PDB file of N, CA and C in Angstrom:
ATOM      1  N   MET Y 224      -0.944   8.666 -21.139  1.00 46.00           N
ATOM      2  CA  MET Y 224      -0.002   7.603 -21.294  1.00 46.00           C
ATOM      3  C   MET Y 224       0.651   7.248 -19.954  1.00 46.00           C
ATOM      4  N   LEU Y 225       0.644   8.155 -19.017  1.00 53.00           N
ATOM      5  CA  LEU Y 225       1.287   7.897 -17.741  1.00 53.00           C
ATOM      6  C   LEU Y 225       0.546   6.847 -16.923  1.00 53.00           C
ATOM      7  N   ASP Y 226      -0.756   6.720 -17.113  1.00 69.00           N
ATOM      8  CA  ASP Y 226      -1.545   5.805 -16.301  1.00 69.00           C
ATOM      9  C   ASP Y 226      -1.468   4.364 -16.781  1.00 69.00           C
ATOM     10  N   ASP Y 227      -1.166   4.148 -18.043  1.00 77.00           N
ATOM     11  CA  ASP Y 227      -1.135   2.805 -18.620  1.00 77.00           C
ATOM     12  C   ASP Y 227       0.285   2.463 -19.055  1.00 77.00           C
ATOM     13  N   PRO Y 228       0.991   1.615 -18.303  1.00 75.00           N
ATOM     14  CA  PRO Y 228       2.377   1.309 -18.642  1.00 75.00           C
ATOM     15  C   PRO Y 228       2.534   0.644 -20.009  1.00 75.00           C
ATOM     16  N   GLY Y 229       1.489   0.023 -20.529  1.00 82.00           N
ATOM     17  CA  GLY Y 229       1.576  -0.624 -21.834  1.00 82.00           C
ATOM     18  C   GLY Y 229       1.292   0.309 -22.999  1.00 82.00           C
ATOM     19  N   ALA Y 230       0.785   1.499 -22.703  1.00 81.00           N
ATOM     20  CA  ALA Y 230       0.394   2.429 -23.769  1.00 81.00           C
ATOM     21  C   ALA Y 230       1.571   2.878 -24.637  1.00 81.00           C
ATOM     22  N   PRO Y 231       2.737   3.213 -24.067  1.00 82.00           N
ATOM     23  CA  PRO Y 231       3.839   3.650 -24.935  1.00 82.00           C
ATOM     24  C   PRO Y 231       4.242   2.586 -25.954  1.00 82.00           C
ATOM     25  N   GLU Y 232       4.372   1.348 -25.485  1.00 84.00           N
ATOM     26  CA  GLU Y 232       4.767   0.283 -26.399  1.00 84.00           C
ATOM     27  C   GLU Y 232       3.730   0.088 -27.500  1.00 84.00           C
ATOM     28  N   ALA Y 233       2.455   0.148 -27.130  1.00 87.00           N
ATOM     29  CA  ALA Y 233       1.391  -0.020 -28.119  1.00 87.00           C
ATOM     30  C   ALA Y 233       1.410   1.121 -29.131  1.00 87.00           C
ATOM     31  N   GLU Y 234       1.515   2.361 -28.658  1.00 86.00           N
ATOM     32  CA  GLU Y 234       1.470   3.510 -29.561  1.00 86.00           C
ATOM     33  C   GLU Y 234       2.725   3.621 -30.421  1.00 86.00           C
ATOM     34  N   ILE Y 235       3.889   3.525 -29.801  1.00 86.00           N
ATOM     35  CA  ILE Y 235       5.141   3.656 -30.553  1.00 86.00           C
ATOM     36  C   ILE Y 235       5.317   2.461 -31.483  1.00 86.00           C
ATOM     37  N   GLY Y 236       5.011   1.277 -30.988  1.00 86.00           N
ATOM     38  CA  GLY Y 236       5.107   0.082 -31.836  1.00 86.00           C
ATOM     39  C   GLY Y 236       4.169   0.146 -33.027  1.00 86.00           C
ATOM     40  N   ARG Y 237       2.946   0.584 -32.797  1.00 90.00           N
ATOM     41  CA  ARG Y 237       1.955   0.708 -33.876  1.00 90.00           C
ATOM     42  C   ARG Y 237       2.439   1.724 -34.916  1.00 90.00           C
ATOM     43  N   THR Y 238       3.027   2.811 -34.443  1.00 88.00           N
ATOM     44  CA  THR Y 238       3.526   3.839 -35.356  1.00 88.00           C
ATOM     45  C   THR Y 238       4.663   3.300 -36.197  1.00 88.00           C
ATOM     46  N   GLN Y 239       5.586   2.555 -35.586  1.00 88.00           N
ATOM     47  CA  GLN Y 239       6.702   1.972 -36.344  1.00 88.00           C
ATOM     48  C   GLN Y 239       6.183   1.022 -37.421  1.00 88.00           C
ATOM     49  N   ILE Y 240       5.156   0.246 -37.089  1.00 91.00           N
ATOM     50  CA  ILE Y 240       4.556  -0.658 -38.073  1.00 91.00           C
ATOM     51  C   ILE Y 240       3.939   0.140 -39.216  1.00 91.00           C
ATOM     52  N   GLU Y 241       3.221   1.209 -38.878  1.00 93.00           N
ATOM     53  CA  GLU Y 241       2.597   2.050 -39.905  1.00 93.00           C
ATOM     54  C   GLU Y 241       3.638   2.693 -40.817  1.00 93.00           C
ATOM     55  N   LEU Y 242       4.764   3.102 -40.249  1.00 91.00           N
ATOM     56  CA  LEU Y 242       5.823   3.717 -41.052  1.00 91.00           C
ATOM     57  C   LEU Y 242       6.436   2.713 -42.021  1.00 91.00           C
ATOM     58  N   GLY Y 243       6.539   1.477 -41.579  1.00 90.00           N
ATOM     59  CA  GLY Y 243       7.053   0.417 -42.439  1.00 90.00           C
ATOM     60  C   GLY Y 243       8.348   0.808 -43.123  1.00 90.00           C
ATOM     61  N   ALA Y 244       8.371   0.688 -44.438  1.00 91.00           N
ATOM     62  CA  ALA Y 244       9.567   0.968 -45.233  1.00 91.00           C
ATOM     63  C   ALA Y 244       9.941   2.448 -45.225  1.00 91.00           C
ATOM     64  N   LEU Y 245       9.028   3.317 -44.816  1.00 91.00           N
ATOM     65  CA  LEU Y 245       9.334   4.750 -44.759  1.00 91.00           C
ATOM     66  C   LEU Y 245      10.189   5.113 -43.542  1.00 91.00           C
ATOM     67  N   ALA Y 246      10.264   4.219 -42.579  1.00 86.00           N
ATOM     68  CA  ALA Y 246      11.006   4.497 -41.356  1.00 86.00           C
ATOM     69  C   ALA Y 246      12.495   4.653 -41.669  1.00 86.00           C
ATOM     70  N   HIS Y 247      13.098   5.635 -41.076  1.00 85.00           N
ATOM     71  CA  HIS Y 247      14.534   5.883 -41.228  1.00 85.00           C
ATOM     72  C   HIS Y 247      15.280   4.912 -40.323  1.00 85.00           C
ATOM     73  N   SER Y 248      16.510   4.581 -40.700  1.00 87.00           N
ATOM     74  CA  SER Y 248      17.289   3.659 -39.865  1.00 87.00           C
ATOM     75  C   SER Y 248      17.612   4.279 -38.505  1.00 87.00           C
ATOM     76  N   ARG Y 249      17.730   5.603 -38.454  1.00 90.00           N
ATOM     77  CA  ARG Y 249      17.875   6.295 -37.165  1.00 90.00           C
ATOM     78  C   ARG Y 249      16.472   6.578 -36.660  1.00 90.00           C
ATOM     79  N   ARG Y 250      16.205   6.196 -35.460  1.00 90.00           N
ATOM     80  CA  ARG Y 250      14.858   6.343 -34.913  1.00 90.00           C
ATOM     81  C   ARG Y 250      14.745   7.626 -34.113  1.00 90.00           C
ATOM     82  N   PHE Y 251      13.810   8.458 -34.537  1.00 89.00           N
ATOM     83  CA  PHE Y 251      13.562   9.720 -33.854  1.00 89.00           C
ATOM     84  C   PHE Y 251      12.176   9.672 -33.215  1.00 89.00           C
ATOM     85  N   PHE Y 252      12.050  10.349 -32.108  1.00 87.00           N
ATOM     86  CA  PHE Y 252      10.772  10.388 -31.398  1.00 87.00           C
ATOM     87  C   PHE Y 252      10.542  11.790 -30.873  1.00 87.00           C
ATOM     88  N   ARG Y 253       9.409  12.359 -31.219  1.00 83.00           N
ATOM     89  CA  ARG Y 253       9.018  13.655 -30.671  1.00 83.00           C
ATOM     90  C   ARG Y 253       7.783  13.439 -29.811  1.00 83.00           C
ATOM     91  N   PRO Y 254       7.929  13.612 -28.515  1.00 82.00           N
ATOM     92  CA  PRO Y 254       6.778  13.382 -27.635  1.00 82.00           C
ATOM     93  C   PRO Y 254       5.706  14.447 -27.840  1.00 82.00           C
ATOM     94  N   PHE Y 255       4.492  14.044 -27.584  1.00 77.00           N
ATOM     95  CA  PHE Y 255       3.369  14.974 -27.628  1.00 77.00           C
ATOM     96  C   PHE Y 255       3.427  15.821 -26.371  1.00 77.00           C
ATOM     97  N   GLY Y 256       3.625  17.106 -26.524  1.00 71.00           N
ATOM     98  CA  GLY Y 256       3.817  17.972 -25.365  1.00 71.00           C
ATOM     99  C   GLY Y 256       2.603  18.741 -24.932  1.00 71.00           C
ATOM    100  N   GLU Y 257       1.436  18.406 -25.439  1.00 70.00           N
ATOM    101  CA  GLU Y 257       0.200  19.091 -25.047  1.00 70.00           C
ATOM    102  C   GLU Y 257       0.366  20.607 -25.048  1.00 70.00           C
ATOM    103  N   GLY Y 258       0.728  21.142 -26.193  1.00 65.00           N
ATOM    104  CA  GLY Y 258       0.881  22.587 -26.293  1.00 65.00           C
ATOM    105  C   GLY Y 258       2.256  23.082 -25.881  1.00 65.00           C
ATOM    106  N   GLY Y 259       3.255  22.220 -25.957  1.00 63.00           N
ATOM    107  CA  GLY Y 259       4.611  22.640 -25.653  1.00 63.00           C
ATOM    108  C   GLY Y 259       5.024  22.479 -24.196  1.00 63.00           C
ATOM    109  N   ARG Y 260       4.255  21.740 -23.410  1.00 69.00           N
ATOM    110  CA  ARG Y 260       4.618  21.525 -22.007  1.00 69.00           C
ATOM    111  C   ARG Y 260       5.812  20.591 -21.900  1.00 69.00           C
ATOM    112  N   LEU Y 261       6.845  21.050 -21.260  1.00 69.00           N
ATOM    113  CA  LEU Y 261       8.033  20.230 -21.044  1.00 69.00           C
ATOM    114  C   LEU Y 261       8.207  20.046 -19.540  1.00 69.00           C
ATOM    115  N   ASP Y 262       7.559  19.029 -19.018  1.00 72.00           N
ATOM    116  CA  ASP Y 262       7.662  18.751 -17.593  1.00 72.00           C
ATOM    117  C   ASP Y 262       7.649  17.248 -17.383  1.00 72.00           C
ATOM    118  N   ARG Y 263       7.537  16.813 -16.140  1.00 72.00           N
ATOM    119  CA  ARG Y 263       7.634  15.393 -15.819  1.00 72.00           C
ATOM    120  C   ARG Y 263       6.529  14.552 -16.458  1.00 72.00           C
ATOM    121  N   ARG Y 264       5.454  15.176 -16.921  1.00 71.00           N
ATOM    122  CA  ARG Y 264       4.360  14.436 -17.550  1.00 71.00           C
ATOM    123  C   ARG Y 264       4.635  14.102 -19.004  1.00 71.00           C
ATOM    124  N   LEU Y 265       5.717  14.648 -19.547  1.00 77.00           N
ATOM    125  CA  LEU Y 265       5.995  14.473 -20.972  1.00 77.00           C
ATOM    126  C   LEU Y 265       6.204  13.008 -21.343  1.00 77.00           C
ATOM    127  N   LEU Y 266       6.981  12.283 -20.550  1.00 82.00           N
ATOM    128  CA  LEU Y 266       7.245  10.870 -20.828  1.00 82.00           C
ATOM    129  C   LEU Y 266       7.113  10.062 -19.545  1.00 82.00           C
ATOM    130  N   SER Y 267       6.446   8.947 -19.633  1.00 82.00           N
ATOM    131  CA  SER Y 267       6.338   8.048 -18.486  1.00 82.00           C
ATOM    132  C   SER Y 267       7.618   7.232 -18.376  1.00 82.00           C
ATOM    133  N   PRO Y 268       7.878   6.638 -17.218  1.00 85.00           N
ATOM    134  CA  PRO Y 268       9.042   5.750 -17.097  1.00 85.00           C
ATOM    135  C   PRO Y 268       9.018   4.615 -18.120  1.00 85.00           C
ATOM    136  N   ALA Y 269       7.839   4.079 -18.407  1.00 85.00           N
ATOM    137  CA  ALA Y 269       7.723   2.998 -19.396  1.00 85.00           C
ATOM    138  C   ALA Y 269       8.105   3.503 -20.790  1.00 85.00           C
ATOM    139  N   ALA Y 270       7.698   4.718 -21.123  1.00 85.00           N
ATOM    140  CA  ALA Y 270       8.047   5.288 -22.428  1.00 85.00           C
ATOM    141  C   ALA Y 270       9.547   5.526 -22.525  1.00 85.00           C
ATOM    142  N   VAL Y 271      10.149   6.054 -21.476  1.00 88.00           N
ATOM    143  CA  VAL Y 271      11.590   6.298 -21.476  1.00 88.00           C
ATOM    144  C   VAL Y 271      12.345   4.989 -21.677  1.00 88.00           C
ATOM    145  N   GLU Y 272      11.954   3.963 -20.945  1.00 89.00           N
ATOM    146  CA  GLU Y 272      12.625   2.662 -21.075  1.00 89.00           C
ATOM    147  C   GLU Y 272      12.501   2.115 -22.494  1.00 89.00           C
ATOM    148  N   LEU Y 273      11.308   2.187 -23.059  1.00 89.00           N
ATOM    149  CA  LEU Y 273      11.092   1.704 -24.425  1.00 89.00           C
ATOM    150  C   LEU Y 273      11.942   2.478 -25.428  1.00 89.00           C
ATOM    151  N   LEU Y 274      11.985   3.783 -25.299  1.00 91.00           N
ATOM    152  CA  LEU Y 274      12.745   4.613 -26.228  1.00 91.00           C
ATOM    153  C   LEU Y 274      14.244   4.375 -26.106  1.00 91.00           C
ATOM    154  N   VAL Y 275      14.737   4.242 -24.893  1.00 93.00           N
ATOM    155  CA  VAL Y 275      16.166   3.981 -24.688  1.00 93.00           C
ATOM    156  C   VAL Y 275      16.540   2.620 -25.276  1.00 93.00           C
ATOM    157  N   HIS Y 276      15.782   1.600 -24.923  1.00 92.00           N
ATOM    158  CA  HIS Y 276      16.086   0.252 -25.415  1.00 92.00           C
ATOM    159  C   HIS Y 276      15.867   0.115 -26.915  1.00 92.00           C
ATOM    160  N   GLY Y 277      14.991   0.928 -27.468  1.00 90.00           N
ATOM    161  CA  GLY Y 277      14.743   0.893 -28.912  1.00 90.00           C
ATOM    162  C   GLY Y 277      15.715   1.737 -29.724  1.00 90.00           C
ATOM    163  N   GLY Y 278      16.627   2.437 -29.038  1.00 93.00           N
ATOM    164  CA  GLY Y 278      17.624   3.245 -29.744  1.00 93.00           C
ATOM    165  C   GLY Y 278      17.073   4.526 -30.342  1.00 93.00           C
ATOM    166  N   PHE Y 279      16.008   5.044 -29.771  1.00 93.00           N
ATOM    167  CA  PHE Y 279      15.408   6.277 -30.280  1.00 93.00           C
ATOM    168  C   PHE Y 279      16.179   7.500 -29.792  1.00 93.00           C
ATOM    169  N   THR Y 280      16.195   8.536 -30.610  1.00 92.00           N
ATOM    170  CA  THR Y 280      16.679   9.845 -30.213  1.00 92.00           C
ATOM    171  C   THR Y 280      15.460  10.726 -30.009  1.00 92.00           C
ATOM    172  N   CYS Y 281      15.357  11.311 -28.837  1.00 87.00           N
ATOM    173  CA  CYS Y 281      14.233  12.182 -28.534  1.00 87.00           C
ATOM    174  C   CYS Y 281      14.538  13.574 -29.067  1.00 87.00           C
ATOM    175  N   VAL Y 282      13.657  14.090 -29.879  1.00 85.00           N
ATOM    176  CA  VAL Y 282      13.812  15.445 -30.408  1.00 85.00           C
ATOM    177  C   VAL Y 282      12.710  16.309 -29.836  1.00 85.00           C
ATOM    178  N   LEU Y 283      13.087  17.505 -29.444  1.00 77.00           N
ATOM    179  CA  LEU Y 283      12.115  18.426 -28.883  1.00 77.00           C
ATOM    180  C   LEU Y 283      11.905  19.587 -29.842  1.00 77.00           C
ATOM    181  N   TRP Y 284      11.559  20.718 -29.346  1.00 74.00           N
ATOM    182  CA  TRP Y 284      11.137  21.819 -30.177  1.00 74.00           C
ATOM    183  C   TRP Y 284      12.139  22.958 -30.158  1.00 74.00           C
ATOM    184  N   THR Y 285      12.363  23.563 -31.335  1.00 76.00           N
ATOM    185  CA  THR Y 285      13.066  24.840 -31.397  1.00 76.00           C
ATOM    186  C   THR Y 285      12.053  25.933 -31.683  1.00 76.00           C
ATOM    187  N   ALA Y 286      10.842  25.505 -31.990  1.00 79.00           N
ATOM    188  CA  ALA Y 286       9.740  26.430 -32.265  1.00 79.00           C
ATOM    189  C   ALA Y 286       8.449  25.749 -31.823  1.00 79.00           C
ATOM    190  N   ILE Y 287       7.480  26.542 -31.449  1.00 81.00           N
ATOM    191  CA  ILE Y 287       6.162  26.004 -31.118  1.00 81.00           C
ATOM    192  C   ILE Y 287       5.143  26.735 -31.992  1.00 81.00           C
ATOM    193  N   PRO Y 288       4.926  26.199 -33.207  1.00 84.00           N
ATOM    194  CA  PRO Y 288       4.042  26.878 -34.159  1.00 84.00           C
ATOM    195  C   PRO Y 288       2.560  26.583 -33.970  1.00 84.00           C
ATOM    196  N   ARG Y 289       2.217  25.876 -32.895  1.00 82.00           N
ATOM    197  CA  ARG Y 289       0.830  25.560 -32.566  1.00 82.00           C
ATOM    198  C   ARG Y 289       0.169  24.724 -33.668  1.00 82.00           C
ATOM    199  N   ASP Y 290       0.921  23.756 -34.186  1.00 82.00           N
ATOM    200  CA  ASP Y 290       0.413  22.904 -35.255  1.00 82.00           C
ATOM    201  C   ASP Y 290      -0.775  22.059 -34.839  1.00 82.00           C
ATOM    202  N   TRP Y 291      -0.949  21.831 -33.552  1.00 82.00           N
ATOM    203  CA  TRP Y 291      -2.075  21.048 -33.061  1.00 82.00           C
ATOM    204  C   TRP Y 291      -3.388  21.803 -33.189  1.00 82.00           C
ATOM    205  N   GLU Y 292      -3.326  23.107 -33.440  1.00 84.00           N
ATOM    206  CA  GLU Y 292      -4.559  23.895 -33.543  1.00 84.00           C
ATOM    207  C   GLU Y 292      -5.158  23.871 -34.944  1.00 84.00           C
ATOM    208  N   GLY Y 293      -4.388  23.423 -35.916  1.00 81.00           N
ATOM    209  CA  GLY Y 293      -4.915  23.354 -37.271  1.00 81.00           C
ATOM    210  C   GLY Y 293      -3.802  23.223 -38.289  1.00 81.00           C
ATOM    211  N   ALA Y 294      -4.146  22.733 -39.442  1.00 81.00           N
ATOM    212  CA  ALA Y 294      -3.150  22.452 -40.476  1.00 81.00           C
ATOM    213  C   ALA Y 294      -2.681  23.702 -41.214  1.00 81.00           C
ATOM    214  N   ASP Y 295      -3.467  24.745 -41.210  1.00 89.00           N
ATOM    215  CA  ASP Y 295      -3.132  25.931 -42.002  1.00 89.00           C
ATOM    216  C   ASP Y 295      -2.177  26.861 -41.273  1.00 89.00           C
ATOM    217  N   GLY Y 296      -1.081  27.196 -41.934  1.00 88.00           N
ATOM    218  CA  GLY Y 296      -0.189  28.237 -41.455  1.00 88.00           C
ATOM    219  C   GLY Y 296       0.883  27.826 -40.469  1.00 88.00           C
ATOM    220  N   TRP Y 297       0.839  26.603 -39.936  1.00 88.00           N
ATOM    221  CA  TRP Y 297       1.812  26.249 -38.911  1.00 88.00           C
ATOM    222  C   TRP Y 297       3.218  26.149 -39.464  1.00 88.00           C
ATOM    223  N   LEU Y 298       3.368  25.690 -40.694  1.00 88.00           N
ATOM    224  CA  LEU Y 298       4.696  25.567 -41.283  1.00 88.00           C
ATOM    225  C   LEU Y 298       5.349  26.943 -41.443  1.00 88.00           C
ATOM    226  N   GLU Y 299       4.591  27.894 -41.920  1.00 89.00           N
ATOM    227  CA  GLU Y 299       5.116  29.254 -42.055  1.00 89.00           C
ATOM    228  C   GLU Y 299       5.493  29.844 -40.704  1.00 89.00           C
ATOM    229  N   ARG Y 300       4.670  29.593 -39.689  1.00 88.00           N
ATOM    230  CA  ARG Y 300       4.985  30.090 -38.334  1.00 88.00           C
ATOM    231  C   ARG Y 300       6.259  29.434 -37.804  1.00 88.00           C
ATOM    232  N   ALA Y 301       6.419  28.152 -38.058  1.00 88.00           N
ATOM    233  CA  ALA Y 301       7.630  27.450 -37.586  1.00 88.00           C
ATOM    234  C   ALA Y 301       8.867  28.033 -38.237  1.00 88.00           C
ATOM    235  N   PHE Y 302       8.837  28.228 -39.549  1.00 88.00           N
ATOM    236  CA  PHE Y 302      10.002  28.805 -40.242  1.00 88.00           C
ATOM    237  C   PHE Y 302      10.277  30.222 -39.750  1.00 88.00           C
ATOM    238  N   ALA Y 303       9.242  30.994 -39.527  1.00 89.00           N
ATOM    239  CA  ALA Y 303       9.435  32.349 -39.032  1.00 89.00           C
ATOM    240  C   ALA Y 303      10.086  32.341 -37.647  1.00 89.00           C
ATOM    241  N   GLN Y 304       9.690  31.393 -36.799  1.00 87.00           N
ATOM    242  CA  GLN Y 304      10.248  31.306 -35.454  1.00 87.00           C
ATOM    243  C   GLN Y 304      11.703  30.858 -35.453  1.00 87.00           C
ATOM    244  N   ILE Y 305      12.046  29.888 -36.295  1.00 87.00           N
ATOM    245  CA  ILE Y 305      13.418  29.373 -36.259  1.00 87.00           C
ATOM    246  C   ILE Y 305      14.376  30.205 -37.104  1.00 87.00           C
ATOM    247  N   CYS Y 306      13.861  31.032 -37.979  1.00 87.00           N
ATOM    248  CA  CYS Y 306      14.717  31.857 -38.829  1.00 87.00           C
ATOM    249  C   CYS Y 306      14.845  33.281 -38.315  1.00 87.00           C
ATOM    250  N   ALA Y 307      14.181  33.575 -37.204  1.00 72.00           N
ATOM    251  CA  ALA Y 307      14.198  34.948 -36.678  1.00 72.00           C
ATOM    252  C   ALA Y 307      15.542  35.268 -36.032  1.00 72.00           C
TER     253      ALA Y 307
END
């Protein structure tokens, strides 16, 4: 997303359209952290500008249950991590 300044608007805008009536009035955004990486690559300047102007709240992680590795078991791992 860092290489294409139009990518954040296309992706976030497309997602908002897909959410439609399911979208909450408060806008939350969780960036894709590629395995929990929290560094300067997390959000491009274009993404930050879009999120700020769109009134989004950026939410990060209190747990990293590795949900990107598969659908099975990540919810249990997340609860175990945040309830420990």
